Tab-separated table of C-alpha atoms and ligand atoms in Angstrom:
chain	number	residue	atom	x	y	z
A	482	UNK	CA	8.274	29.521	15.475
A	483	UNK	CA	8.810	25.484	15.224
A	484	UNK	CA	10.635	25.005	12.290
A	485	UNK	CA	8.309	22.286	9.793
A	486	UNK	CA	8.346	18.877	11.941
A	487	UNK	CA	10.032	15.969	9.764
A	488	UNK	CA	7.084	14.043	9.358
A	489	UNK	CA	7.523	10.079	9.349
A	490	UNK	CA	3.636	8.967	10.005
A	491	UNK	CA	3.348	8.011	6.765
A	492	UNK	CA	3.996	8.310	2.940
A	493	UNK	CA	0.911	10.201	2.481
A	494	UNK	CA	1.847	13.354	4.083
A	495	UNK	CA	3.969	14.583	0.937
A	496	UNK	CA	2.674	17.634	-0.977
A	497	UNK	CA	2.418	18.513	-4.843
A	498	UNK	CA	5.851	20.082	-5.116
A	499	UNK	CA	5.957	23.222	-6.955
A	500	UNK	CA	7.165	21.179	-10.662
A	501	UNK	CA	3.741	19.374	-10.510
A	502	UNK	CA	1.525	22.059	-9.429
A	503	UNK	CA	2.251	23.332	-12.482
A	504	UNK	CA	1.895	20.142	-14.706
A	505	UNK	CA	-1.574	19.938	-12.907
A	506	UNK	CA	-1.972	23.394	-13.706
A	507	UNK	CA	-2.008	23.359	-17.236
A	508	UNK	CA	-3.229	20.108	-18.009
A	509	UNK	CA	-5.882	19.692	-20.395
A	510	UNK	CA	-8.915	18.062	-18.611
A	511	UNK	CA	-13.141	16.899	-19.274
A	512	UNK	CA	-16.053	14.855	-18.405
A	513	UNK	CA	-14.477	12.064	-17.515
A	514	UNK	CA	-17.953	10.709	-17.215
A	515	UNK	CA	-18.056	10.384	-20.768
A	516	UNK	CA	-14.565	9.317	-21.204
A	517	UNK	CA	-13.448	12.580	-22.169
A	518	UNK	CA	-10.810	13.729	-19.570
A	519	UNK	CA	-7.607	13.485	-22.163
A	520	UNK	CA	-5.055	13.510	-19.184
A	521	UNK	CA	-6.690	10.783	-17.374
A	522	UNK	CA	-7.204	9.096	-20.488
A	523	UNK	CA	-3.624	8.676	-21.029
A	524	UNK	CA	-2.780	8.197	-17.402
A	525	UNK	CA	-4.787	4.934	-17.426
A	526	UNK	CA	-2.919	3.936	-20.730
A	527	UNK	CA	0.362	4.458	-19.242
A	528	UNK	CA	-0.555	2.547	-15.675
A	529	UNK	CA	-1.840	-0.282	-17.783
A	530	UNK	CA	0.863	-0.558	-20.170
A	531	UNK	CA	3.237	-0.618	-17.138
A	532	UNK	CA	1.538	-2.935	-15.285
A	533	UNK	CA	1.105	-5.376	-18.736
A	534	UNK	CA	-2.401	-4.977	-18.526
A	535	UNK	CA	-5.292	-4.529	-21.282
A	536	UNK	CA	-7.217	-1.383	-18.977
A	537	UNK	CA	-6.663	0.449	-16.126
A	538	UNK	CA	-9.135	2.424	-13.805
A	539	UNK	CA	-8.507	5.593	-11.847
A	540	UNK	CA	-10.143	5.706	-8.117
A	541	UNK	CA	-9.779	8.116	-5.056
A	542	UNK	CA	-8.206	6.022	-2.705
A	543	UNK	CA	-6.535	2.989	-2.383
A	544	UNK	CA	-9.389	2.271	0.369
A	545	UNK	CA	-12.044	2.330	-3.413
A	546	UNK	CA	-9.798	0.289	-5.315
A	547	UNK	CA	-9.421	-2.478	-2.380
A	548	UNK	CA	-13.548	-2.098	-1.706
A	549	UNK	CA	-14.229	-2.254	-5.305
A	550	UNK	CA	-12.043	-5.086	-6.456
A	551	UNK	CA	-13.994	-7.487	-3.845
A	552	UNK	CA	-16.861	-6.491	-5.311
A	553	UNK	CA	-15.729	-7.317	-8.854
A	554	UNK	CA	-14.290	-10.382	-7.957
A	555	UNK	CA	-16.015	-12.030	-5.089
A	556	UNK	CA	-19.955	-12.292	-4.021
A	557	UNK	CA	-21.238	-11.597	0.072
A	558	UNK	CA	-20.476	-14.901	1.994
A	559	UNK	CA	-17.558	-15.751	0.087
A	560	UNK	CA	-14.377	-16.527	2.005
A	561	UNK	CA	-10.931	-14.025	0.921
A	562	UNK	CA	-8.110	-15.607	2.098
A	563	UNK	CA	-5.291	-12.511	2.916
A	564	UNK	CA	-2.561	-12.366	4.853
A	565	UNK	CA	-2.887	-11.871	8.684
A	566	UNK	CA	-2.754	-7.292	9.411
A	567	UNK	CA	-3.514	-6.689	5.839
A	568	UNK	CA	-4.608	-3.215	4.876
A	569	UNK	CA	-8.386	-4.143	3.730
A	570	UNK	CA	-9.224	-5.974	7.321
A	571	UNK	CA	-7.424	-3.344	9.610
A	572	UNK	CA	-7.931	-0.187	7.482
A	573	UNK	CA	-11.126	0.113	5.768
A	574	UNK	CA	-13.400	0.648	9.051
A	575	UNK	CA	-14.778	-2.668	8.255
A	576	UNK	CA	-15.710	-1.811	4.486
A	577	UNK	CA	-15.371	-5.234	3.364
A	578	UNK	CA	-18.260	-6.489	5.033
A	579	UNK	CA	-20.371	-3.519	4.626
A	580	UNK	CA	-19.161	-3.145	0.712
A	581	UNK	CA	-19.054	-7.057	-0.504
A	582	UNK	CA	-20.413	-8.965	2.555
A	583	UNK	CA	-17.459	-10.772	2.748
A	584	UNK	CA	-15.418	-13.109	5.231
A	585	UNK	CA	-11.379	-13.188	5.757
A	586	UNK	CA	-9.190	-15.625	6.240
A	587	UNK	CA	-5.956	-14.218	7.707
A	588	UNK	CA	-3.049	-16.304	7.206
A	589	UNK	CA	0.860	-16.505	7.313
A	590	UNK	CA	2.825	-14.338	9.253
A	591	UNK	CA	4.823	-11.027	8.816
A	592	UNK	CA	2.679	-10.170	5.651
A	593	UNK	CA	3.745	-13.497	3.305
A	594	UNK	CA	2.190	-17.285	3.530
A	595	UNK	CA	3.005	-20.010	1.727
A	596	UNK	CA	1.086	-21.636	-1.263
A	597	UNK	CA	0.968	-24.842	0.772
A	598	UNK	CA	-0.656	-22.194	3.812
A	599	UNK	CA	-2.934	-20.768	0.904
A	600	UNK	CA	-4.076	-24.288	0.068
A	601	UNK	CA	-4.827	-25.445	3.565
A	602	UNK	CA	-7.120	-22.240	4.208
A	603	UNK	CA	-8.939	-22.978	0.886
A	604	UNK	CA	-12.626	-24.065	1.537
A	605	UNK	CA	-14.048	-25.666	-1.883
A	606	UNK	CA	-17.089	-24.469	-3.419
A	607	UNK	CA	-20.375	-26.494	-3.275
A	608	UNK	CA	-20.068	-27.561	0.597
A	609	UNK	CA	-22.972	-27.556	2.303
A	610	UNK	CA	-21.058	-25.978	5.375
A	611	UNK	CA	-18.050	-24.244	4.283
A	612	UNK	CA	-18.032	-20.847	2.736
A	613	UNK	CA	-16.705	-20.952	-0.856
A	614	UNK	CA	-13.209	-19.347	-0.613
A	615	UNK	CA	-13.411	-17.088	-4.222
A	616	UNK	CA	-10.458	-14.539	-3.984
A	617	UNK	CA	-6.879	-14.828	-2.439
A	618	UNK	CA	-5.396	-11.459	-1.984
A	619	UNK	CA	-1.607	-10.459	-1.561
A	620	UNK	CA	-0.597	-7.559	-0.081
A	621	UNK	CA	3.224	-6.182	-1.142
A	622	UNK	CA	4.587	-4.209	0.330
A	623	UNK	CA	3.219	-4.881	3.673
A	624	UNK	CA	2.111	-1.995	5.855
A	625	UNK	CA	1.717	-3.550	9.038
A	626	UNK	CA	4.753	-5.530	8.687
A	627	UNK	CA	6.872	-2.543	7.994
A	628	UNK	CA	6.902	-2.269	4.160
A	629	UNK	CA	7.867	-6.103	3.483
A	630	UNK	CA	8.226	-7.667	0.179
A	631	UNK	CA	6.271	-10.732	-0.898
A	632	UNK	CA	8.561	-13.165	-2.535
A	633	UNK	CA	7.399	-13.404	-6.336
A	634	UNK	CA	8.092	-17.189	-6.765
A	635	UNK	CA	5.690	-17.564	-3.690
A	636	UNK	CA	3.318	-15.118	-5.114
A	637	UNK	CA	3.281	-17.016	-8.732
A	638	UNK	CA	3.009	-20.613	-6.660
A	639	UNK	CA	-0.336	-19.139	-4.432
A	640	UNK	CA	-1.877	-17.389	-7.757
A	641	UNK	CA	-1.083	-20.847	-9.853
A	642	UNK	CA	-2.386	-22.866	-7.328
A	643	UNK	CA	-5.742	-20.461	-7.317
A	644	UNK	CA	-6.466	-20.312	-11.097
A	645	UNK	CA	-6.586	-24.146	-10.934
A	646	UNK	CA	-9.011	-24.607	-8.331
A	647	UNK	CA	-10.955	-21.391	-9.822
A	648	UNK	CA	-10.067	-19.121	-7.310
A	649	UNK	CA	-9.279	-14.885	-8.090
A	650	UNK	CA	-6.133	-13.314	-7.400
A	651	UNK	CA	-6.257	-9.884	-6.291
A	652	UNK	CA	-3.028	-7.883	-5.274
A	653	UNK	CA	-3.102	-4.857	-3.086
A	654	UNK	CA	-0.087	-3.176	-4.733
A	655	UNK	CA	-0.293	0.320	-2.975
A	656	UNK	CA	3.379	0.180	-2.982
A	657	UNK	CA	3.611	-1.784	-5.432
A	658	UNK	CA	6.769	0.709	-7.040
A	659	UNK	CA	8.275	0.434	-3.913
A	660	UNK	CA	8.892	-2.849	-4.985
A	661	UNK	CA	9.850	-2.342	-8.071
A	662	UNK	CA	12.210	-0.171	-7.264
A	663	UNK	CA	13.693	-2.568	-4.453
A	664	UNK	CA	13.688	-5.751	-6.678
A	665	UNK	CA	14.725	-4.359	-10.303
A	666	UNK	CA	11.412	-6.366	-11.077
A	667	UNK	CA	9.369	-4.633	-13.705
A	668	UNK	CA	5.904	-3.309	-12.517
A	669	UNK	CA	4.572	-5.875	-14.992
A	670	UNK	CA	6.575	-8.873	-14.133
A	671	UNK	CA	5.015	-8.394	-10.526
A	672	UNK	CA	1.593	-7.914	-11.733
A	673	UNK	CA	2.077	-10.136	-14.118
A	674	UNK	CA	0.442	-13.614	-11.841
A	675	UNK	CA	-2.544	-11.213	-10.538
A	676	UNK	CA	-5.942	-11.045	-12.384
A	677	UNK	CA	-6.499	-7.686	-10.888
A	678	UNK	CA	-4.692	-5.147	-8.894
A	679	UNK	CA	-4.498	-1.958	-7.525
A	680	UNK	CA	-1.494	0.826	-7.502
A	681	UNK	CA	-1.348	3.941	-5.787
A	682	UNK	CA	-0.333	7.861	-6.893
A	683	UNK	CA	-1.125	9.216	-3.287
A	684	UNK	CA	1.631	7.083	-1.033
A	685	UNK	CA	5.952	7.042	-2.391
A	686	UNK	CA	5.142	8.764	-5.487
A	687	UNK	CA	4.209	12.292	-4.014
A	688	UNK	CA	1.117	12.796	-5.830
A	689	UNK	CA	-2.074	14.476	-3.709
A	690	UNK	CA	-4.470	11.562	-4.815
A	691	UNK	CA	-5.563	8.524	-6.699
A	692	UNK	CA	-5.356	4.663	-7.236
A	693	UNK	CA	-5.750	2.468	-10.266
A	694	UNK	CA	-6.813	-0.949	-10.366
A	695	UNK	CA	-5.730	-2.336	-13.634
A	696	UNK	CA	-6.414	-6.264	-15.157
A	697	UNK	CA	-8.667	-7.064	-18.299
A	698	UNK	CA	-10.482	-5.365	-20.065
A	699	UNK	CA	-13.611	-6.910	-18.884
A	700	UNK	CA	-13.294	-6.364	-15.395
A	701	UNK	CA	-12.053	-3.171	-15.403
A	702	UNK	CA	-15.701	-2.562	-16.617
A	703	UNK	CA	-17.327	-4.131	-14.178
A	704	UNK	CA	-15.009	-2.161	-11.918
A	705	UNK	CA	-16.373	1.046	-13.237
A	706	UNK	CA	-19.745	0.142	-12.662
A	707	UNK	CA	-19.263	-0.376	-8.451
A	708	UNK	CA	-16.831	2.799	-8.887
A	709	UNK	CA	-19.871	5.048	-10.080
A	710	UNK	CA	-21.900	2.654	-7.176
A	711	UNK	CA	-20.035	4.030	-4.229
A	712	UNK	CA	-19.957	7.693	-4.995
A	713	UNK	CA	-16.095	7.575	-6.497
A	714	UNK	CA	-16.731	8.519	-10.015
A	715	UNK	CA	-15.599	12.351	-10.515
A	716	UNK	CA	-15.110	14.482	-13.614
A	717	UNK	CA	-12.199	16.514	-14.681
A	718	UNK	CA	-10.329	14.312	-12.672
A	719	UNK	CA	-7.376	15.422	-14.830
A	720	UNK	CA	-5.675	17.662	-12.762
A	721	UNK	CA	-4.976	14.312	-10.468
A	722	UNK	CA	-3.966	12.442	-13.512
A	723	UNK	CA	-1.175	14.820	-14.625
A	724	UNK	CA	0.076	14.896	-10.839
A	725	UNK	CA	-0.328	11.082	-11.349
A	726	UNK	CA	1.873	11.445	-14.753
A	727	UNK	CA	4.271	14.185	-13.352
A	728	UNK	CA	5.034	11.643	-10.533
A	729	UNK	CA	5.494	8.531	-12.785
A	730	UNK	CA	8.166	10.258	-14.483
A	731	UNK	CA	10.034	12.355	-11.688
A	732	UNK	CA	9.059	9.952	-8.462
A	733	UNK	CA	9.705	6.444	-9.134
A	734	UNK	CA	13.647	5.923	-9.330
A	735	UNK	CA	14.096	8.307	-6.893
A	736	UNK	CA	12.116	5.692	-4.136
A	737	UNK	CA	15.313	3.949	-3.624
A	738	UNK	CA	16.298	7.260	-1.932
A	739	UNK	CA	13.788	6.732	0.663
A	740	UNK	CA	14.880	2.297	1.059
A	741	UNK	CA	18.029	3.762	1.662
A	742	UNK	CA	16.848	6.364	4.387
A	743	UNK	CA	14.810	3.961	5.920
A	744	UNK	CA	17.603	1.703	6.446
A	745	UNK	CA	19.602	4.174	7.497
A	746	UNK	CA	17.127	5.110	10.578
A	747	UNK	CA	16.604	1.357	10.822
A	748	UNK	CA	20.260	0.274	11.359
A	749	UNK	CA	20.563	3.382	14.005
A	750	UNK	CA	17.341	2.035	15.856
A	751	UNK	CA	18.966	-1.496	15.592
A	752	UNK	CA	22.055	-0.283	18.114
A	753	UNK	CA	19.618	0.368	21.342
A	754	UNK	CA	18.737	-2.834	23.026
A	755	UNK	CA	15.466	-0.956	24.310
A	756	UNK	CA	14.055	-0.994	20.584
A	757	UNK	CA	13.603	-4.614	18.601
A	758	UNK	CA	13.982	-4.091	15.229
A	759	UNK	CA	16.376	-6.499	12.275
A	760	UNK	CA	17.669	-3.830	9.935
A	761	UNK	CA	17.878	-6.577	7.228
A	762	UNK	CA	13.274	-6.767	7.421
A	763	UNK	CA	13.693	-3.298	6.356
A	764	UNK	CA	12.678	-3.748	2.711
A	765	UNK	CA	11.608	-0.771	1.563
A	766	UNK	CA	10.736	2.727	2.725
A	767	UNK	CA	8.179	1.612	6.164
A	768	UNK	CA	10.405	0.798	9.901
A	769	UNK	CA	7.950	-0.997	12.462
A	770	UNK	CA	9.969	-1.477	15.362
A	771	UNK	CA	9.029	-3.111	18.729
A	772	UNK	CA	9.662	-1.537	21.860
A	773	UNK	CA	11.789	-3.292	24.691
A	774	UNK	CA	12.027	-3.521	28.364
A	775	UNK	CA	12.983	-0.063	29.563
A	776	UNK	CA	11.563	1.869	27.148
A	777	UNK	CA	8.102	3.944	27.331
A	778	UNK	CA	5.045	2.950	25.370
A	779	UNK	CA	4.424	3.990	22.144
A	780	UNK	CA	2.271	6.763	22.722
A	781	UNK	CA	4.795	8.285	24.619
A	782	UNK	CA	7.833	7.691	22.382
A	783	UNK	CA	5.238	9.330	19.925
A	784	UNK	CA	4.476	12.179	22.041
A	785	UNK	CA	8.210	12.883	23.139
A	786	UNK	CA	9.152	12.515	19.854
A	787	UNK	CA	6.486	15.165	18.382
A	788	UNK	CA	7.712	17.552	21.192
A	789	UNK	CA	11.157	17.561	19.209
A	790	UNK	CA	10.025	17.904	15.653
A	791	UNK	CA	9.369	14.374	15.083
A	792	UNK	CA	6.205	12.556	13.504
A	793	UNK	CA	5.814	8.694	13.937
A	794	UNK	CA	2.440	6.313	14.200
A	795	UNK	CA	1.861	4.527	17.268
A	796	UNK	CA	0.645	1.001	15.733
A	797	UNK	CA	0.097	-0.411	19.266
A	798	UNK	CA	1.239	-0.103	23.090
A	799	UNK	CA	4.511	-1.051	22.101
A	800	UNK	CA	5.194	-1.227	18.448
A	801	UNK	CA	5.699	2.535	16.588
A	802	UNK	CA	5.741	3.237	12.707
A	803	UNK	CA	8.030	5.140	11.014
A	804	UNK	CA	7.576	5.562	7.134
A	805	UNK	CA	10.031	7.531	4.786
A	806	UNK	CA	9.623	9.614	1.386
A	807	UNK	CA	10.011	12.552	-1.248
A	808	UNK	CA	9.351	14.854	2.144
A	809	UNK	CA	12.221	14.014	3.996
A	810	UNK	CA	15.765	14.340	3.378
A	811	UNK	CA	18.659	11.812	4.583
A	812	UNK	CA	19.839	14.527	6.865
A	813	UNK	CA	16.014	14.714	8.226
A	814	UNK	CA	16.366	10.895	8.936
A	815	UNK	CA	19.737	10.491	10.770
A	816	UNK	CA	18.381	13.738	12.786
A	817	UNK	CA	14.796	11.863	13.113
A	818	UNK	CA	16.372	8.333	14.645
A	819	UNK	CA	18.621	10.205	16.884
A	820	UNK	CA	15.588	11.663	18.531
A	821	UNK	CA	13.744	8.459	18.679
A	822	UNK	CA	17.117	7.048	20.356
A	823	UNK	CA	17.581	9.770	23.115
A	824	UNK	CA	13.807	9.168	23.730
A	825	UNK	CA	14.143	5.147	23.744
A	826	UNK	CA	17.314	5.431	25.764
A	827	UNK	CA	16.742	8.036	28.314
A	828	UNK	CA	13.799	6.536	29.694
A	829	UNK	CA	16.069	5.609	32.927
A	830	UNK	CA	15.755	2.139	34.202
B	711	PLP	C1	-2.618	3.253	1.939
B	711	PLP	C2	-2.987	1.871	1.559
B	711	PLP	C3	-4.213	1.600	0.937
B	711	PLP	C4	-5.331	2.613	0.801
B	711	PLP	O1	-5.019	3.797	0.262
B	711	PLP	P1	-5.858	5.145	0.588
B	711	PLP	O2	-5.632	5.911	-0.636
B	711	PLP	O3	-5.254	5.706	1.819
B	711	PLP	O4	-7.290	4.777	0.780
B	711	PLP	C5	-4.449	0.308	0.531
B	711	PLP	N1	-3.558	-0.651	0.748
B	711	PLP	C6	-2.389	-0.437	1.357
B	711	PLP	C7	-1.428	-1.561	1.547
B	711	PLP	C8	-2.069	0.832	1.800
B	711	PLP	O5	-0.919	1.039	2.449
């Protein structure tokens, strides 16, 4: 028999480990319908209270949170200015303009733009041609740009600059503790220039599923409203929420494990000339590296790869994913990019 493949697709593949099997096992749970799920209760206390906001709200997916905050904060037609590959225009299956009727406006590059790029996307309200830009959303970490880190100044310059004109300020924060973790920023210093933002359970932190959005107290209840709308309000949702707890208190420090794995596959990647790839845009726990001239496509560095116990994402012909956490051990990693390089390098040529 294969022994377990080391699995770098993504973040998401991590199971419940035994420890919070059992704290899901015994926690208490209800309706949470009627606000009576006591686990989940405190869970959204906690994320709130981390995050230095007055309410948080518990959702599925990530994929919810992102579709319900544009329906919170913007109306169809209106214009969201993002940054160019985020995760709400190449991950949703087009949910944003099925869910809020909404336009993008992709800007920057690499996952970050610059107030001054923010301001020269903006289209005012009240033209008689242009649609009224109403949202500007940040994405940090990155996905597509392999798990980059928004600068905060920058972020606290774009949401200034919004709140002035009247503009929202959403952040897409999925890994947002990767972050944390990286910076030695509190969770609530990087929230802090967001109205509204989402977090999620299901990616570093190990936990089997679940987002929160989290801002004021009034839009989290507006929130809850287009939660219950598109089919994502549950009842004893506890059993998530103490897997959501469990892995607040026993996941979070430990993601600086996975930065440092992640660099460590990273700076072995680096030494082939067939693979493109700056071990110092390795910010947190995702590697996107480009392949060069002599090495196979994706797919087939993905195939090879899978062939030998490996696991990465093809993102394109030539640029593969590799994404570390609580799964994977250091040893798993060094083993994992000398794979990739045997792959990358014995392609002949
Ligand atoms: C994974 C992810 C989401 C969505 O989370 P799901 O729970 O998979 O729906 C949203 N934003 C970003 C940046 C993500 O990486």
């Amino acid at each position: 028999m294969m022994p377990e493949p080391i699995d770098l697709r993504s973040d998401t593949v991590t199971r419940p480990s035994p420890a919070m099997r059992a704290a899901m096992n015994s926690a208490p749970v209800g309706d949470d319908q009627y606000g009576e799920d006591p686990t989940m209760n405190l869970l959204q206390e906690r994320v709130a209270a981390l995050l230095g906001k007055e309410a948080a709200l518990w959702l599925p997916s990530g994929t919810m949170a992102n579709q319900v905050a544009l329906r919170v904060l913007a109306r169809p037609g209106d214009d969201v200015i993002v940054s160019r590959e985020c995760h709400a225009v190449w991950h949703e299956t087009g949910g944003s303009a099925a869910n809020a009727g909404v336009q993008f406006s992709e800007i920057g590059r690499n996952g970050v733009f610059t107030a001054e790029e923010f301001l020269a996307a903006l289209k005012p309200r009240g033209h008689v041609i242009y649609p009224p830009t109403a949202l500007v959303e940040i994405e940090n970490t990155h996905n597509r740009s392999g798990g980059v880190i928004f600068p905060q100044a920058e972020a606290e310059r774009i949401c200034a600059a919004a709140r002035e004109r009247g503009v929202a300020t959403y952040l897409d924060g999925a890994r947002l503790w990767n972050v944390a973790i990286a910076s030695g920023r509190p969770p609530a210093e990087l929230a802090a220039p967001f109205d509204l933002l989402s977090v999620a359970l299901s990616k570093g932190l190990g936990a089997p599923g679940g987002s929160l959005l989290a801002g004021p107290r009034e839009l989290i209840r507006t929130a809850l409203r287009f939660r219950r709308m598109f089919g994502g309000a549950m009842r004893q949702v506890g059993f998530y929420a103490a897997a959501g707890l469990y892995a607040l208190d026993h996941n979070l420090a430990r993601l600086a494990d996975d930065h440092a794995n992640a660099r460590l596959i990273a700076e072995r990647l680096a030494s082939s000339r067939r693979i493109l790839l700056d071990p110092d845009s390795v910010h947190s726990n995702i590697l996107v590296f480009r392949l060069g001239e002599g090495a196979p496509d994706a797919p087939a560095v993905v195939a090879r790869a899978a062939e030998r116990g490996v696991l990465a994402f093809a993102f394109d012909a030539r640029t593969v994913r590799a994404v570390t956490h609580l799964d994977v051990t250091r040893e798993q990693c060094a083993r994992a990019a000398e794979v990739l390089l045997e792959i990358v390098e014995g392609a002949g040529g």
